[in-house]
Amino acid sequence: MHDTANGRPENGPHAPSWVPFSTSCAFLFRHPRLLGVSLLLVLLTGTFTWLGYLFTVDLINHFTGAFFTTPPTVEKFWHWPLLWGWTALKWGFLLLTRVAAFYLAFILAYSLTTPGYAFLSTWAGNRYCVQAGEGEAVFSLAGALVDLREGLKIGAMGLVVTAGALFANFVPVIGQVTVFVLYSYYSALMFVDYPASRYRWTLGQKLGWLRLHSGQAFRLGIFPALISMVPLLNIFLMALFFPLFTIHTTLNFLTIEGRKEIVPSS
């Protein structure tokens, strides 16, 4: 029996409408080769992110370090509020610039490791869903260049998001909420890029998918966004979880797209 809308077979085991994070984690550990590739990508992502982070922080300190080297002199009791304000501004600036440095470094690592994560996403999709290969674009040099161009567009969007987040953070409460929502959707876009590029989707199509499935996209991006906002630890945690996030997004992307005939367990 076939689905008349898309010609896909209806018989056989079907995936749920949403793949829980725990299911994606179990799927990864059931496939040793996927786990091996993931560990290699963790090492590469962590290394590139750490090197990029150190470079970005050094660059920021070079241009702004002198601003906070000398605190205001306290000679009278009314000078204390000035010192408190200076201290709050210093720590706020340090937090915001470190988060921005992380995102800039991670965008670099994301760009350099994209082929590896695209391979991981494709491999995971083939082992999860019978229909993952339907409509897949044939590999070619021209197609690879298209994927590279679309990846660069997403990287450029990341720069815009990071710059916007820096300014938004100065608005109490509303600014922080806005930044978190921005980071969540941008994180979802980065991960959706891997399975969607398999079918040679353009950036416009990927953004359209986020708008059409905004609730699911937010769920896919919320955990990476939370991790990204933890200073210093974000480098290691994001590198550690990035392969799992890639697989989690891939499985849900295929499920949401109606490719629900799962591969039977061997």
PDB file of N, CA and C in Angstrom, residues 142-183:
ATOM      1  N   ALA A 142      29.988  20.787  -8.632  1.00  0.00           N
ATOM      2  CA  ALA A 142      29.110  21.957  -8.633  1.00  0.00           C
ATOM      3  C   ALA A 142      28.195  21.942  -7.407  1.00  0.00           C
ATOM      4  N   GLY A 143      27.680  20.752  -7.068  1.00  0.00           N
ATOM      5  CA  GLY A 143      26.809  20.640  -5.901  1.00  0.00           C
ATOM      6  C   GLY A 143      27.555  20.925  -4.608  1.00  0.00           C
ATOM      7  N   ALA A 144      28.798  20.444  -4.520  1.00  0.00           N
ATOM      8  CA  ALA A 144      29.614  20.701  -3.329  1.00  0.00           C
ATOM      9  C   ALA A 144      29.876  22.197  -3.163  1.00  0.00           C
ATOM     10  N   LEU A 145      30.091  22.883  -4.281  1.00  0.00           N
ATOM     11  CA  LEU A 145      30.320  24.325  -4.231  1.00  0.00           C
ATOM     12  C   LEU A 145      29.059  25.064  -3.784  1.00  0.00           C
ATOM     13  N   VAL A 146      27.898  24.537  -4.210  1.00  0.00           N
ATOM     14  CA  VAL A 146      26.626  25.127  -3.764  1.00  0.00           C
ATOM     15  C   VAL A 146      26.486  24.972  -2.252  1.00  0.00           C
ATOM     16  N   ASP A 147      26.798  23.780  -1.733  1.00  0.00           N
ATOM     17  CA  ASP A 147      26.720  23.540  -0.291  1.00  0.00           C
ATOM     18  C   ASP A 147      27.676  24.456   0.460  1.00  0.00           C
ATOM     19  N   LEU A 148      28.872  24.629  -0.091  1.00  0.00           N
ATOM     20  CA  LEU A 148      29.853  25.507   0.547  1.00  0.00           C
ATOM     21  C   LEU A 148      29.343  26.945   0.590  1.00  0.00           C
ATOM     22  N   ARG A 149      28.749  27.387  -0.519  1.00  0.00           N
ATOM     23  CA  ARG A 149      28.210  28.744  -0.573  1.00  0.00           C
ATOM     24  C   ARG A 149      27.096  28.936   0.447  1.00  0.00           C
ATOM     25  N   GLU A 150      26.203  27.935   0.554  1.00  0.00           N
ATOM     26  CA  GLU A 150      25.105  28.037   1.509  1.00  0.00           C
ATOM     27  C   GLU A 150      25.627  28.018   2.942  1.00  0.00           C
ATOM     28  N   GLY A 151      26.687  27.226   3.181  1.00  0.00           N
ATOM     29  CA  GLY A 151      27.296  27.193   4.506  1.00  0.00           C
ATOM     30  C   GLY A 151      27.913  28.524   4.883  1.00  0.00           C
ATOM     31  N   LEU A 152      28.542  29.181   3.916  1.00  0.00           N
ATOM     32  CA  LEU A 152      29.129  30.498   4.162  1.00  0.00           C
ATOM     33  C   LEU A 152      28.038  31.526   4.476  1.00  0.00           C
ATOM     34  N   LYS A 153      26.886  31.373   3.831  1.00  0.00           N
ATOM     35  CA  LYS A 153      25.764  32.274   4.116  1.00  0.00           C
ATOM     36  C   LYS A 153      25.308  32.117   5.573  1.00  0.00           C
ATOM     37  N   ILE A 154      25.238  30.862   6.031  1.00  0.00           N
ATOM     38  CA  ILE A 154      24.827  30.611   7.412  1.00  0.00           C
ATOM     39  C   ILE A 154      25.870  31.171   8.377  1.00  0.00           C
ATOM     40  N   GLY A 155      27.165  31.017   8.030  1.00  0.00           N
ATOM     41  CA  GLY A 155      28.214  31.601   8.849  1.00  0.00           C
ATOM     42  C   GLY A 155      28.100  33.111   8.923  1.00  0.00           C
ATOM     43  N   ALA A 156      27.798  33.753   7.795  1.00  0.00           N
ATOM     44  CA  ALA A 156      27.622  35.208   7.774  1.00  0.00           C
ATOM     45  C   ALA A 156      26.419  35.618   8.622  1.00  0.00           C
ATOM     46  N   MET A 157      25.353  34.814   8.574  1.00  0.00           N
ATOM     47  CA  MET A 157      24.194  35.094   9.421  1.00  0.00           C
ATOM     48  C   MET A 157      24.574  35.026  10.891  1.00  0.00           C
ATOM     49  N   GLY A 158      25.481  34.100  11.213  1.00  0.00           N
ATOM     50  CA  GLY A 158      25.945  33.968  12.592  1.00  0.00           C
ATOM     51  C   GLY A 158      26.645  35.224  13.071  1.00  0.00           C
ATOM     52  N   LEU A 159      27.404  35.850  12.194  1.00  0.00           N
ATOM     53  CA  LEU A 159      28.072  37.103  12.553  1.00  0.00           C
ATOM     54  C   LEU A 159      27.047  38.198  12.845  1.00  0.00           C
ATOM     55  N   VAL A 160      26.004  38.249  12.022  1.00  0.00           N
ATOM     56  CA  VAL A 160      24.941  39.246  12.226  1.00  0.00           C
ATOM     57  C   VAL A 160      24.202  38.983  13.534  1.00  0.00           C
ATOM     58  N   VAL A 161      23.892  37.704  13.807  1.00  0.00           N
ATOM     59  CA  VAL A 161      23.193  37.340  15.043  1.00  0.00           C
ATOM     60  C   VAL A 161      24.040  37.706  16.259  1.00  0.00           C
ATOM     61  N   THR A 162      25.337  37.407  16.193  1.00  0.00           N
ATOM     62  CA  THR A 162      26.235  37.723  17.311  1.00  0.00           C
ATOM     63  C   THR A 162      26.308  39.218  17.562  1.00  0.00           C
ATOM     64  N   ALA A 163      26.425  39.998  16.481  1.00  0.00           N
ATOM     65  CA  ALA A 163      26.477  41.455  16.629  1.00  0.00           C
ATOM     66  C   ALA A 163      25.163  41.987  17.209  1.00  0.00           C
ATOM     67  N   GLY A 164      24.040  41.472  16.719  1.00  0.00           N
ATOM     68  CA  GLY A 164      22.748  41.900  17.243  1.00  0.00           C
ATOM     69  C   GLY A 164      22.572  41.522  18.704  1.00  0.00           C
ATOM     70  N   ALA A 165      23.093  40.346  19.086  1.00  0.00           N
ATOM     71  CA  ALA A 165      22.976  39.904  20.475  1.00  0.00           C
ATOM     72  C   ALA A 165      23.767  40.800  21.418  1.00  0.00           C
ATOM     73  N   LEU A 166      24.918  41.268  20.968  1.00  0.00           N
ATOM     74  CA  LEU A 166      25.727  42.165  21.797  1.00  0.00           C
ATOM     75  C   LEU A 166      24.954  43.432  22.162  1.00  0.00           C
ATOM     76  N   PHE A 167      24.278  44.013  21.181  1.00  0.00           N
ATOM     77  CA  PHE A 167      23.508  45.230  21.437  1.00  0.00           C
ATOM     78  C   PHE A 167      22.246  44.931  22.243  1.00  0.00           C
ATOM     79  N   ALA A 168      21.581  43.806  21.928  1.00  0.00           N
ATOM     80  CA  ALA A 168      20.332  43.471  22.617  1.00  0.00           C
ATOM     81  C   ALA A 168      20.558  43.193  24.094  1.00  0.00           C
ATOM     82  N   ASN A 169      21.748  42.694  24.454  1.00  0.00           N
ATOM     83  CA  ASN A 169      22.033  42.354  25.846  1.00  0.00           C
ATOM     84  C   ASN A 169      22.032  43.556  26.766  1.00  0.00           C
ATOM     85  N   PHE A 170      22.147  44.751  26.211  1.00  0.00           N
ATOM     86  CA  PHE A 170      22.148  45.952  27.034  1.00  0.00           C
ATOM     87  C   PHE A 170      20.730  46.371  27.439  1.00  0.00           C
ATOM     88  N   VAL A 171      19.719  45.717  26.882  1.00  0.00           N
ATOM     89  CA  VAL A 171      18.331  45.990  27.261  1.00  0.00           C
ATOM     90  C   VAL A 171      17.933  44.983  28.338  1.00  0.00           C
ATOM     91  N   PRO A 172      17.658  45.416  29.564  1.00  0.00           N
ATOM     92  CA  PRO A 172      17.371  44.476  30.656  1.00  0.00           C
ATOM     93  C   PRO A 172      16.189  43.551  30.347  1.00  0.00           C
ATOM     94  N   VAL A 173      16.324  42.309  30.696  1.00  0.00           N
ATOM     95  CA  VAL A 173      15.307  41.253  30.615  1.00  0.00           C
ATOM     96  C   VAL A 173      14.865  40.979  29.173  1.00  0.00           C
ATOM     97  N   ILE A 174      14.229  41.954  28.538  1.00  0.00           N
ATOM     98  CA  ILE A 174      13.739  41.751  27.174  1.00  0.00           C
ATOM     99  C   ILE A 174      14.905  41.422  26.235  1.00  0.00           C
ATOM    100  N   GLY A 175      16.010  42.111  26.425  1.00  0.00           N
ATOM    101  CA  GLY A 175      17.183  41.865  25.586  1.00  0.00           C
ATOM    102  C   GLY A 175      17.711  40.454  25.752  1.00  0.00           C
ATOM    103  N   GLN A 176      17.777  39.977  27.004  1.00  0.00           N
ATOM    104  CA  GLN A 176      18.295  38.630  27.257  1.00  0.00           C
ATOM    105  C   GLN A 176      17.368  37.556  26.664  1.00  0.00           C
ATOM    106  N   VAL A 177      16.056  37.788  26.794  1.00  0.00           N
ATOM    107  CA  VAL A 177      15.092  36.845  26.216  1.00  0.00           C
ATOM    108  C   VAL A 177      15.230  36.818  24.692  1.00  0.00           C
ATOM    109  N   THR A 178      15.368  38.000  24.094  1.00  0.00           N
ATOM    110  CA  THR A 178      15.524  38.094  22.638  1.00  0.00           C
ATOM    111  C   THR A 178      16.774  37.369  22.172  1.00  0.00           C
ATOM    112  N   VAL A 179      17.879  37.553  22.896  1.00  0.00           N
ATOM    113  CA  VAL A 179      19.139  36.897  22.544  1.00  0.00           C
ATOM    114  C   VAL A 179      18.985  35.381  22.610  1.00  0.00           C
ATOM    115  N   PHE A 180      18.325  34.897  23.659  1.00  0.00           N
ATOM    116  CA  PHE A 180      18.157  33.457  23.806  1.00  0.00           C
ATOM    117  C   PHE A 180      17.322  32.880  22.661  1.00  0.00           C
ATOM    118  N   VAL A 181      16.263  33.575  22.281  1.00  0.00           N
ATOM    119  CA  VAL A 181      15.429  33.110  21.165  1.00  0.00           C
ATOM    120  C   VAL A 181      16.230  33.121  19.866  1.00  0.00           C
ATOM    121  N   LEU A 182      17.003  34.193  19.639  1.00  0.00           N
ATOM    122  CA  LEU A 182      17.848  34.276  18.436  1.00  0.00           C
ATOM    123  C   LEU A 182      18.837  33.120  18.374  1.00  0.00           C
ATOM    124  N   TYR A 183      19.526  32.885  19.489  1.00  0.00           N
ATOM    125  CA  TYR A 183      20.512  31.800  19.534  1.00  0.00           C
ATOM    126  C   TYR A 183      19.852  30.435  19.326  1.00  0.00           C
TER     127      TYR A 183
END
